[in-house]
Coordinates of C-alpha atoms in Angstrom, one line a residue:
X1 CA -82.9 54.4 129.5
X2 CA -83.9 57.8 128.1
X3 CA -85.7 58.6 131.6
X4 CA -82.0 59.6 133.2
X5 CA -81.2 59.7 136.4
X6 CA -83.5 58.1 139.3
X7 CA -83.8 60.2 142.1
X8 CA -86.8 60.2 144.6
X9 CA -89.2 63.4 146.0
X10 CA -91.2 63.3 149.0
X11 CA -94.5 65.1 149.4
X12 CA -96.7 64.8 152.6
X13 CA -94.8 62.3 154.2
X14 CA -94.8 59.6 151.0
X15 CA -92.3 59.1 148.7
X16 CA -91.8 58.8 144.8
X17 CA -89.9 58.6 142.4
X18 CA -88.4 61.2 139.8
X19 CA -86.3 61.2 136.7
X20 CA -83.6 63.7 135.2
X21 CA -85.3 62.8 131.7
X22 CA -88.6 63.4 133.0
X23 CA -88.5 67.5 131.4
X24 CA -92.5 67.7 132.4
X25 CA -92.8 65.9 136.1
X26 CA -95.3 63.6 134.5
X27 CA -93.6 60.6 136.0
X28 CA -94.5 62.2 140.4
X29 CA -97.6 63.5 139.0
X30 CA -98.7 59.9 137.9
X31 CA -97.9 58.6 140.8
X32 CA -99.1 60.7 143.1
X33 CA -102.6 60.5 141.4
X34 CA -102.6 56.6 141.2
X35 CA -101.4 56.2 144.9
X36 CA -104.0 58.8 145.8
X37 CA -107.2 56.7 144.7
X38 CA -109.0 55.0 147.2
X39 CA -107.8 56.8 150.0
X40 CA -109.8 59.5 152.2
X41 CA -113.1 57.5 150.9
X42 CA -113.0 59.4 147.6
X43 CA -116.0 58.8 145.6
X44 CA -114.5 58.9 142.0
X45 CA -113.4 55.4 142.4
X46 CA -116.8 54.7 143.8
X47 CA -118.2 55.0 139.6
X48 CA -116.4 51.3 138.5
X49 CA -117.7 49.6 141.7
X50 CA -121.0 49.2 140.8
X51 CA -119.8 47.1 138.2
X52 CA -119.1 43.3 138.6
X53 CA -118.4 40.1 136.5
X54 CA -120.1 36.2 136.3
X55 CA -122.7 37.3 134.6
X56 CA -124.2 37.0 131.5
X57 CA -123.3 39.0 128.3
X58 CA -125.7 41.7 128.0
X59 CA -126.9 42.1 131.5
X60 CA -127.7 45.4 132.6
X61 CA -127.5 45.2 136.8
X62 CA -125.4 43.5 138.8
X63 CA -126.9 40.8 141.9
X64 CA -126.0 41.8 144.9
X65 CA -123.8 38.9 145.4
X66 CA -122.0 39.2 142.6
X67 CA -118.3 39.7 142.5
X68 CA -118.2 43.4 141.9
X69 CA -115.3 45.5 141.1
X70 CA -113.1 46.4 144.4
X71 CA -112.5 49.8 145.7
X72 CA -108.8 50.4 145.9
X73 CA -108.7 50.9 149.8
X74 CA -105.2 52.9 150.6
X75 CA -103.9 53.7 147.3
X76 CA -103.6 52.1 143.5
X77 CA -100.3 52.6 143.0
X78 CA -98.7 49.2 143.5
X79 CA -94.7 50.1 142.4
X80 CA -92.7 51.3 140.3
X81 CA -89.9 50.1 137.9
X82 CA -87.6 51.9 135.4
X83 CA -86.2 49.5 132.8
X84 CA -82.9 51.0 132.3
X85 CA -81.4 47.4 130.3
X86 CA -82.0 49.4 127.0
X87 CA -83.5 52.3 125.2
X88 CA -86.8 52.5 124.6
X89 CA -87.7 51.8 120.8
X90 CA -88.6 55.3 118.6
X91 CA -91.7 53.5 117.9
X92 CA -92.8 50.7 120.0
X93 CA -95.3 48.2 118.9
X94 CA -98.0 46.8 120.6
X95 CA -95.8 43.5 120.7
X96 CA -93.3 45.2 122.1
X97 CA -95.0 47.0 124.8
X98 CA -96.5 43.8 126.0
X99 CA -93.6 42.0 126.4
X100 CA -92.1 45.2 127.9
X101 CA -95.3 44.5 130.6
X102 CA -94.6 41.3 131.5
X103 CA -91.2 42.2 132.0
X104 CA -92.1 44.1 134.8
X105 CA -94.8 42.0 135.9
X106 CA -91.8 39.5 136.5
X107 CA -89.8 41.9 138.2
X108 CA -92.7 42.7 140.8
X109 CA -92.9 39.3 141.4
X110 CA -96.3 39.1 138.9
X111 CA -94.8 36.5 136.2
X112 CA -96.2 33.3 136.8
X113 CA -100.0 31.4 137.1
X114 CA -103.1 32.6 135.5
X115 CA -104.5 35.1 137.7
X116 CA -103.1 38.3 137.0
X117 CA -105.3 40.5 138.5
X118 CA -103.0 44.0 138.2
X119 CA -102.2 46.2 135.4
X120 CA -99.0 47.6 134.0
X121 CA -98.3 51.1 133.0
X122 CA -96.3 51.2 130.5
X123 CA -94.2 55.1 130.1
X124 CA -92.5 55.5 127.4
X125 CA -90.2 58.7 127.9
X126 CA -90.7 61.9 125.8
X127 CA -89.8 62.1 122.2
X128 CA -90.8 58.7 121.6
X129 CA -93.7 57.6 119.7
X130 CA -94.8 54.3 121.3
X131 CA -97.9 52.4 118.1
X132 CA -97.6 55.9 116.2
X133 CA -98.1 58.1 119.3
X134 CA -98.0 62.0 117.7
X135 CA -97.4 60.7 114.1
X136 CA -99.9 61.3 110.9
X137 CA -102.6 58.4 111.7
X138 CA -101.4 58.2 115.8
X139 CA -105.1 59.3 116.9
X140 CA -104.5 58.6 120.2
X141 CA -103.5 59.6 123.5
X142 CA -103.2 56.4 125.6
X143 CA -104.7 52.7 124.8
X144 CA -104.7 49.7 126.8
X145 CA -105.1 46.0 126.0
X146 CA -104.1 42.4 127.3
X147 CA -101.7 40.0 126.1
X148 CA -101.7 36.1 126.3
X149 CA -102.7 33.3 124.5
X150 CA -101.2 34.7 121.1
X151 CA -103.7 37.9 121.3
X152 CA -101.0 40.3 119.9
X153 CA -99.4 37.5 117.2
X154 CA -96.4 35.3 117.3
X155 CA -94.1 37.7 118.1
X156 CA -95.2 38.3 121.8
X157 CA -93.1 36.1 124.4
X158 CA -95.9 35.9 127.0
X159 CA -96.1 32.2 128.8
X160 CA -98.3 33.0 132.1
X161 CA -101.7 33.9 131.3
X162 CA -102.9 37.2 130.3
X163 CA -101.5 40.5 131.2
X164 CA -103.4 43.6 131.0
X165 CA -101.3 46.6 130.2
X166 CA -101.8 50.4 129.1
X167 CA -99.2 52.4 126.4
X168 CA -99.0 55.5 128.5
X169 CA -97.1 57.2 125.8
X170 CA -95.6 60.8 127.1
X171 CA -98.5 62.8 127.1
X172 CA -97.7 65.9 127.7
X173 CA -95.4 65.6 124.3
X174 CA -99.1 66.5 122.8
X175 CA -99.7 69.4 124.5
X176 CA -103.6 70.4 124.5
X177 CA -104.6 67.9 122.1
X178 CA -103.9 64.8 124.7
X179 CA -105.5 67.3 127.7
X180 CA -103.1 70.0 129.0
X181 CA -104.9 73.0 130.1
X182 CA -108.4 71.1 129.7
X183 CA -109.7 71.7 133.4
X184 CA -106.7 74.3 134.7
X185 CA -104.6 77.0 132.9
X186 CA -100.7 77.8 132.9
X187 CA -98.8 75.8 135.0
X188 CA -101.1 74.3 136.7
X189 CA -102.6 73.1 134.1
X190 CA -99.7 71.7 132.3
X191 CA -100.0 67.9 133.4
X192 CA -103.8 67.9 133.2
X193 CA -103.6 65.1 130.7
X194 CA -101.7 62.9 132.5
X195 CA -103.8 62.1 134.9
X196 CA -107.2 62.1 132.7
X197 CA -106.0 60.1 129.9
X198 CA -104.3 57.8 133.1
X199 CA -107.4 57.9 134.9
X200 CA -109.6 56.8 131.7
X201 CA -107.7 54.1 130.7
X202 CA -107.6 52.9 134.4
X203 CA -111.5 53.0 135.1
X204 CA -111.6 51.1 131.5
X205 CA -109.2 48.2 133.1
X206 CA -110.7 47.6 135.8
X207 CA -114.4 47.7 134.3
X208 CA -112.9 45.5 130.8
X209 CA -109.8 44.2 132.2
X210 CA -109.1 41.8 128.5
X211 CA -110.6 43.8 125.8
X212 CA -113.3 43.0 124.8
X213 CA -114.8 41.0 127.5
X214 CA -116.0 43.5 130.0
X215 CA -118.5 46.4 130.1
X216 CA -118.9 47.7 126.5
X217 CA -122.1 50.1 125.2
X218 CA -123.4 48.8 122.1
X219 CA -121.3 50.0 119.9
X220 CA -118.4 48.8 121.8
X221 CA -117.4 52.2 123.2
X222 CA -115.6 51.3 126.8
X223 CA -117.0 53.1 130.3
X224 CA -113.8 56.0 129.6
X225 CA -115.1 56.3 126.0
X226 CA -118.4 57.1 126.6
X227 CA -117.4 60.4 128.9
X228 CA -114.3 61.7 127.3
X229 CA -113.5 65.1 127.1
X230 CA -116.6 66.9 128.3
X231 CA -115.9 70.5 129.0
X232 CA -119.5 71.6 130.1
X233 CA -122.2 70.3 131.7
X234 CA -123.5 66.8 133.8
X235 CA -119.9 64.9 133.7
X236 CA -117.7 67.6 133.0
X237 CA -114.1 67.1 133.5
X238 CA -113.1 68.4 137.1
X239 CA -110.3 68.8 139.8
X240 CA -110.3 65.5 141.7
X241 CA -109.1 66.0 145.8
X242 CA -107.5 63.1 146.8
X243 CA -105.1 62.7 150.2
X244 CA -102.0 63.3 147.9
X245 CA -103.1 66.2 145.9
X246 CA -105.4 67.7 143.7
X247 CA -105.7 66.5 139.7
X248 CA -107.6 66.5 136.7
X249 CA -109.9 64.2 135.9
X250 CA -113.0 62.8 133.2
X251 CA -116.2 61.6 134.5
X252 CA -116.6 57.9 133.8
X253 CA -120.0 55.8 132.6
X254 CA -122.7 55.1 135.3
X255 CA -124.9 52.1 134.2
X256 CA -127.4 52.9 137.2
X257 CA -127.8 56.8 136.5
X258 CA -131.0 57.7 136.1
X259 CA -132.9 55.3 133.6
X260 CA -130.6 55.0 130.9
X261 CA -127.7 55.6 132.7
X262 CA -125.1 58.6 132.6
X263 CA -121.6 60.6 132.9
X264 CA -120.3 61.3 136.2
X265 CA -117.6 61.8 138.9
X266 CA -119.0 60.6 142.0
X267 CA -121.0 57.6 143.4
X268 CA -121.6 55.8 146.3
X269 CA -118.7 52.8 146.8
X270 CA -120.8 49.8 146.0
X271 CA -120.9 47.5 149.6
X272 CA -122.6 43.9 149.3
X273 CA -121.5 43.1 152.6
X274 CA -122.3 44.3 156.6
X275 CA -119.7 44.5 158.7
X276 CA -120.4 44.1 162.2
X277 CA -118.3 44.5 165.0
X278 CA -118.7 42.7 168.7
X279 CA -118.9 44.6 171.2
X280 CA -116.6 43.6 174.0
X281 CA -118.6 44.9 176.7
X282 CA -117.3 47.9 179.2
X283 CA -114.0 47.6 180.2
X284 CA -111.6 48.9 183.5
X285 CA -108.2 48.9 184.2
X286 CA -105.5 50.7 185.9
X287 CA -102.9 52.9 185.0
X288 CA -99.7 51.4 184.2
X289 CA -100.9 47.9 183.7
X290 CA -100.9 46.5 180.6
X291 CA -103.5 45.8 178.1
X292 CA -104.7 43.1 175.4
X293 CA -108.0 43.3 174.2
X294 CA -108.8 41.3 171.1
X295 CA -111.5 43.4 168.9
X296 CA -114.2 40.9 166.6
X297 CA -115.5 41.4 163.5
X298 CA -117.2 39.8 160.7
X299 CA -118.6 41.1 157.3
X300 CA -121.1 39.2 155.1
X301 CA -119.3 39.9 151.8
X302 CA -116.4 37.3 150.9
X303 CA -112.9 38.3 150.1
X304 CA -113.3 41.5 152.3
X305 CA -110.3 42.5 154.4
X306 CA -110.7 45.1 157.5
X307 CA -109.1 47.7 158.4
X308 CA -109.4 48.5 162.0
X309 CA -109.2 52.2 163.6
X310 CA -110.9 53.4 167.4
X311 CA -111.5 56.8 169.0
X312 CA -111.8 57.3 172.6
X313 CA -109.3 55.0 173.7
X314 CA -107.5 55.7 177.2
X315 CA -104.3 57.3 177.0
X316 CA -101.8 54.8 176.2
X317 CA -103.6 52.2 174.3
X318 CA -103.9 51.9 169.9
X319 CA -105.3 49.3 168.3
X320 CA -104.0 47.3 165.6
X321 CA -104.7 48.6 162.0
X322 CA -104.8 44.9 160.8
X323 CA -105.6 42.7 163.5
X324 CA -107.8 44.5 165.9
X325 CA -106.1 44.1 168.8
X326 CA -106.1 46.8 171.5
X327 CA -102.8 47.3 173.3
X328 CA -100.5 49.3 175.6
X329 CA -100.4 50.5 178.9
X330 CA -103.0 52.9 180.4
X331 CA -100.8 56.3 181.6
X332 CA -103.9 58.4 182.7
X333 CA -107.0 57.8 185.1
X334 CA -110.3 58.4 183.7
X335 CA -113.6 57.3 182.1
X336 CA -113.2 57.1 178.5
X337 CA -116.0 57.1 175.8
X338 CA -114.2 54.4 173.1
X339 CA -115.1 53.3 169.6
X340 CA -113.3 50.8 167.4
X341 CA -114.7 50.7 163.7
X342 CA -114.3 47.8 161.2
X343 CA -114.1 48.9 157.4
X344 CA -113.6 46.9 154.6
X345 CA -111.8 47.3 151.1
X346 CA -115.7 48.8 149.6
X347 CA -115.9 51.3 152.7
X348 CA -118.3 49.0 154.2
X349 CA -118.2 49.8 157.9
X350 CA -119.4 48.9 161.5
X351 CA -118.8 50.0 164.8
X352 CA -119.4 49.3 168.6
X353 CA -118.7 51.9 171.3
X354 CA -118.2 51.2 175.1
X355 CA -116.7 52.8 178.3
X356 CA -113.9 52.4 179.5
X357 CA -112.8 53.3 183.0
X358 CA -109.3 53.4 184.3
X359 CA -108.4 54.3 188.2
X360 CA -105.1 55.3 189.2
X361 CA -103.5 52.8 191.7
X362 CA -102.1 53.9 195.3
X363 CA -99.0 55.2 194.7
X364 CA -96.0 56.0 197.4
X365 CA -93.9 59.1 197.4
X366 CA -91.0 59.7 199.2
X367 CA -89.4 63.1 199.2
X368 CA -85.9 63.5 198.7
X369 CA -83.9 65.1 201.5
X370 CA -81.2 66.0 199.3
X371 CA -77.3 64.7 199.2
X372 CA -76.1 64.8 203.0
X373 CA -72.7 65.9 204.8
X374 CA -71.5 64.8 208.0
X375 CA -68.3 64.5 210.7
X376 CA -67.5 61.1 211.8
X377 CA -67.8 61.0 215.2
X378 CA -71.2 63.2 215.3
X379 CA -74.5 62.0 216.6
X380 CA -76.7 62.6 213.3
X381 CA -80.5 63.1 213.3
X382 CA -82.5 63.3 209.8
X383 CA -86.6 62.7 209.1
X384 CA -87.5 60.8 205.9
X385 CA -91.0 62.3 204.9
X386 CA -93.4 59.9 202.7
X387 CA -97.1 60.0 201.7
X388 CA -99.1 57.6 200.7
X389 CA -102.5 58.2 198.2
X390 CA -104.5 55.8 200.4
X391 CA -103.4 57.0 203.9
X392 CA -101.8 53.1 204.7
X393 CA -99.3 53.6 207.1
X394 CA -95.7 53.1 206.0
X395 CA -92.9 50.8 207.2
X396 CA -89.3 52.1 206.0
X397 CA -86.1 50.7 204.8
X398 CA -82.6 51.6 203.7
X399 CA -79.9 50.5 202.4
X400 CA -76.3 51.8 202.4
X401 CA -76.1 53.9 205.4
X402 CA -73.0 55.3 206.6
X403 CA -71.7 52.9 209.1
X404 CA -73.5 53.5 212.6
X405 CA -76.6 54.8 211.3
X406 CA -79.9 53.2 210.9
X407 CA -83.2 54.1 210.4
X408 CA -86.8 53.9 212.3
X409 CA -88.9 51.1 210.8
X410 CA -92.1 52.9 211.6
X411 CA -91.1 56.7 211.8
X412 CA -88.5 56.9 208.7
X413 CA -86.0 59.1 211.5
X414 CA -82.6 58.6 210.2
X415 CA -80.0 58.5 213.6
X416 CA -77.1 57.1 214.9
X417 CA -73.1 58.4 214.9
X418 CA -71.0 57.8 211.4
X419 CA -67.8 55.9 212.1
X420 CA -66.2 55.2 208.8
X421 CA -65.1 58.0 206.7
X422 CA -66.9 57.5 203.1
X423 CA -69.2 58.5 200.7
X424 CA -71.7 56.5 200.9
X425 CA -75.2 56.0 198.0
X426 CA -77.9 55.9 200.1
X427 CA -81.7 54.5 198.7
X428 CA -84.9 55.5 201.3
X429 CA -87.8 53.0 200.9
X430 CA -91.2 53.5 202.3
X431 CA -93.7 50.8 201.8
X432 CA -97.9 50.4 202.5
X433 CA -99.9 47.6 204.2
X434 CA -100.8 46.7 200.9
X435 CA -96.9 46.1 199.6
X436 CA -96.7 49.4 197.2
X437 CA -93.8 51.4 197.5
X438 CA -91.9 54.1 196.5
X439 CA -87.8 55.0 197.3
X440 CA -85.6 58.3 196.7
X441 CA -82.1 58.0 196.5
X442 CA -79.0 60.6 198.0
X443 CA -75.5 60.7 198.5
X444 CA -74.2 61.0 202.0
X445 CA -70.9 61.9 202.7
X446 CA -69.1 61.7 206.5
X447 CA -65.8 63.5 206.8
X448 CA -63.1 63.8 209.0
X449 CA -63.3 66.6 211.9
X450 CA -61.3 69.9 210.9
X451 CA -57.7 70.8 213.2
X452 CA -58.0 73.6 214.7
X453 CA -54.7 75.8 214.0
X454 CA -53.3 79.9 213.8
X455 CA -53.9 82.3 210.7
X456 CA -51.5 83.3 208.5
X457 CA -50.5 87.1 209.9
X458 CA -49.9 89.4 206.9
X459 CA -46.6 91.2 207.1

């Protein structure tokens, strides 16, 4: 409960949330970062892909069709929870914390089977010293760790498989010596080791998600480990650009740099699969008629899901981020140069381009006389002028006439004597050979015939 007040900023169109106990803006900033990875096709996520699991203890390489760690396509950042039922402890343990995780997991709906494949940030607020974070004998910034199956002792209360879960402790409570200032200065600088020490013990989840059963060195130093806190040279610690900001990050461990591997910050997102995408073939259609076009695509890795975009289309039409599908309704003629894409959750990609050519139909205009006054009583003569695209000749109608008019079937002349007094909504129709029309509408009005009678003299 010591995070205060929940309140909520938004920056560049997303929202997140804040606290009034949050004195350093480390809770946005975390955020911010974690919903930031895997979007734009950033390549610091792209490190942990090369990595996969099934294999045997001590391999070096990954098979192709190996299940390999995914990149997080549209953001990491899965929710967010404060746990305002009580205070947090002064000094958490690692009992705690778990159970303090799979409280959370239950409230996202995370609680039960065996298959827990997310992991829980746990924030404790400042001032708080979560396993003997910032006490003598507390050297550390962040750890993380699973629990199930009585890995933490008897005291943990987990019941559904294993949970892994980081102690994000309040960094920035640690000044310099848990990363503030390491890549940036002043301000700017300030939350730099929030989102370095987050990002470490991230990469080190997803590459060892139950300690210690994924990638280790030799001396059982984790991917995060093995780059931490370089300042200089290959791997140095650097400004990460993501769609939702800019923030400090390490490098993390490359198994396949060079020949004995290496530290770094960027790498090609690991793709076992093709994706291919069918192309439909040139298409036509017409303005103002709608469209469904179903868009096909396969990929050769299992488990992928695609994401579907296109460029090109005709005005009018989108296609369906998640199901392909082309729709809408053409509003401008033209011969378009379209291409729908296919990408999956590793960046794998494929495309197919085609034309697409949409006329504009024959259309029907009928110009609008404007709203008419008459005497009853008085022969009336008025032309209806139409055009048609094609040239078809026209046939007209109306409807609502004054009494004792009517109107010219081929030549759209409006004549006759009024004989009722009224005010009357008239609608013109002129229609082709070919059954398209088009109609303008007008108020007519027939009044009665002025008395004649002697001024008023001024005396």
């Amino acid at each position: 409960s010591q995070w205060g007040t929940q309140g909520s900023t938004t920056v560049g169109g997303a929202t997140y949330a804040t606290f009034s106990g949050d004195t350093k803006g480390m809770a946005p900033d975390l955020q911010k970062f974690l919903a930031g990875l895997g979007t734009g096709q950033e390549t610091w996520s792209g490190v942990m892909t090369q990595y996969c699991e099934g294999i045997a203890v001590g391999a070096t390489s990954c098979p192709t069709n190996a299940a390999h760690v995914g990149y997080p396509a549209g953001g990491a950042l899965a929710g967010v929870w404060e746990d305002t039922s009580t205070a947090a402890p002064s000094q958490a343990s690692a009992v705690q914390l778990a159970n303090e995780a799979e409280r959370a997991a239950t409230h996202f709906g995370n609680g039960t089977g065996t298959n827990r494949d997310n992991q829980y940030f746990v924030v404790s607020p400042t001032g708080t010293h979560p396993d003997g974070f910032n006490t003598p004998g507390g050297n550390f910034c962040a750890w993380h760790d699973f629990a199930g199956d009585g890995s933490l002792g008897s005291g943990q209360v987990l019941t559904n498989g294993d949970l892994a879960f980081t102690n994000m402790p309040y960094v920035t409570d640690m000044g310099t010596s848990c990363g503030a200032d390491f890549v940036n200065s002043g301000t700017t600088g300030a939350l730099d080791g929030v989102t370095i020490v987050g990002g470490h013990e991230y990469a080190e989840t997803i590459t060892d998600q139950y300690p210690a059963g994924g990638w280790t060195d030799s001396t059982g130093y984790e991917n995060g480990d093995k780059c931490a806190w370089l300042s200089t040279g290959s791997g140095a610690a650097t400004n990460l650009s993501l769609t939702t900001g800019s923030f400090a990050v390490q490098s993390t461990w490359a198994n396949d740099d060079g020949s004995s591997g290496g530290c770094e910050t960027s790498h090609p997102i690991f793709s076992a699969g093709t994706v291919t995408v069918t192309n439909p073939g040139n298409q036509t259609g017409a303005t103002g008629t709608a469209v469904s076009l179903q868009i096909q695509a396969g990929d050769t890795a299992p488990g992928q899901t695609l994401t579907y975009s296109a460029t090109g289309l005709p005005t009018g039409l989108a296609i369906g981020a998640s199901t392909g599908l082309v729709s809408g309704t053409p509003s401008a003629g033209g011969t378009f140069s379209s291409t729908v894409t296919a990408t999956d959750t590793t960046g794998a990609k494929g495309s197919a381009s085609f034309s697409w050519t949409v006329t504009s139909p024959d259309t029907v205009t009928v110009t609008n006389p404007g709203n008419q006054c008459t005497m009853v009583n008085h022969s009336v003569s008025l032309q209806i002028h139409a055009t048609d695209s094609a040239g078809l000749a026209l046939t007209y109608t109306a409807t609502s006439l004054p009494t004792g008019l009517r109107i010219n079937a081929s030549t759209g002349l409006v004549s006759g004597t009024p004989t009722v007094v009224a005010t009357y909504s008239v609608t013109v129709t002129a229609t082709d050979s070919s059954g398209v029309h088009g109609s303008t509408s007008f108020s007519w009005t027939v009044r009665r015939k002025a008395h004649a009678g002697t001024a008023l003299r001024a005396v």
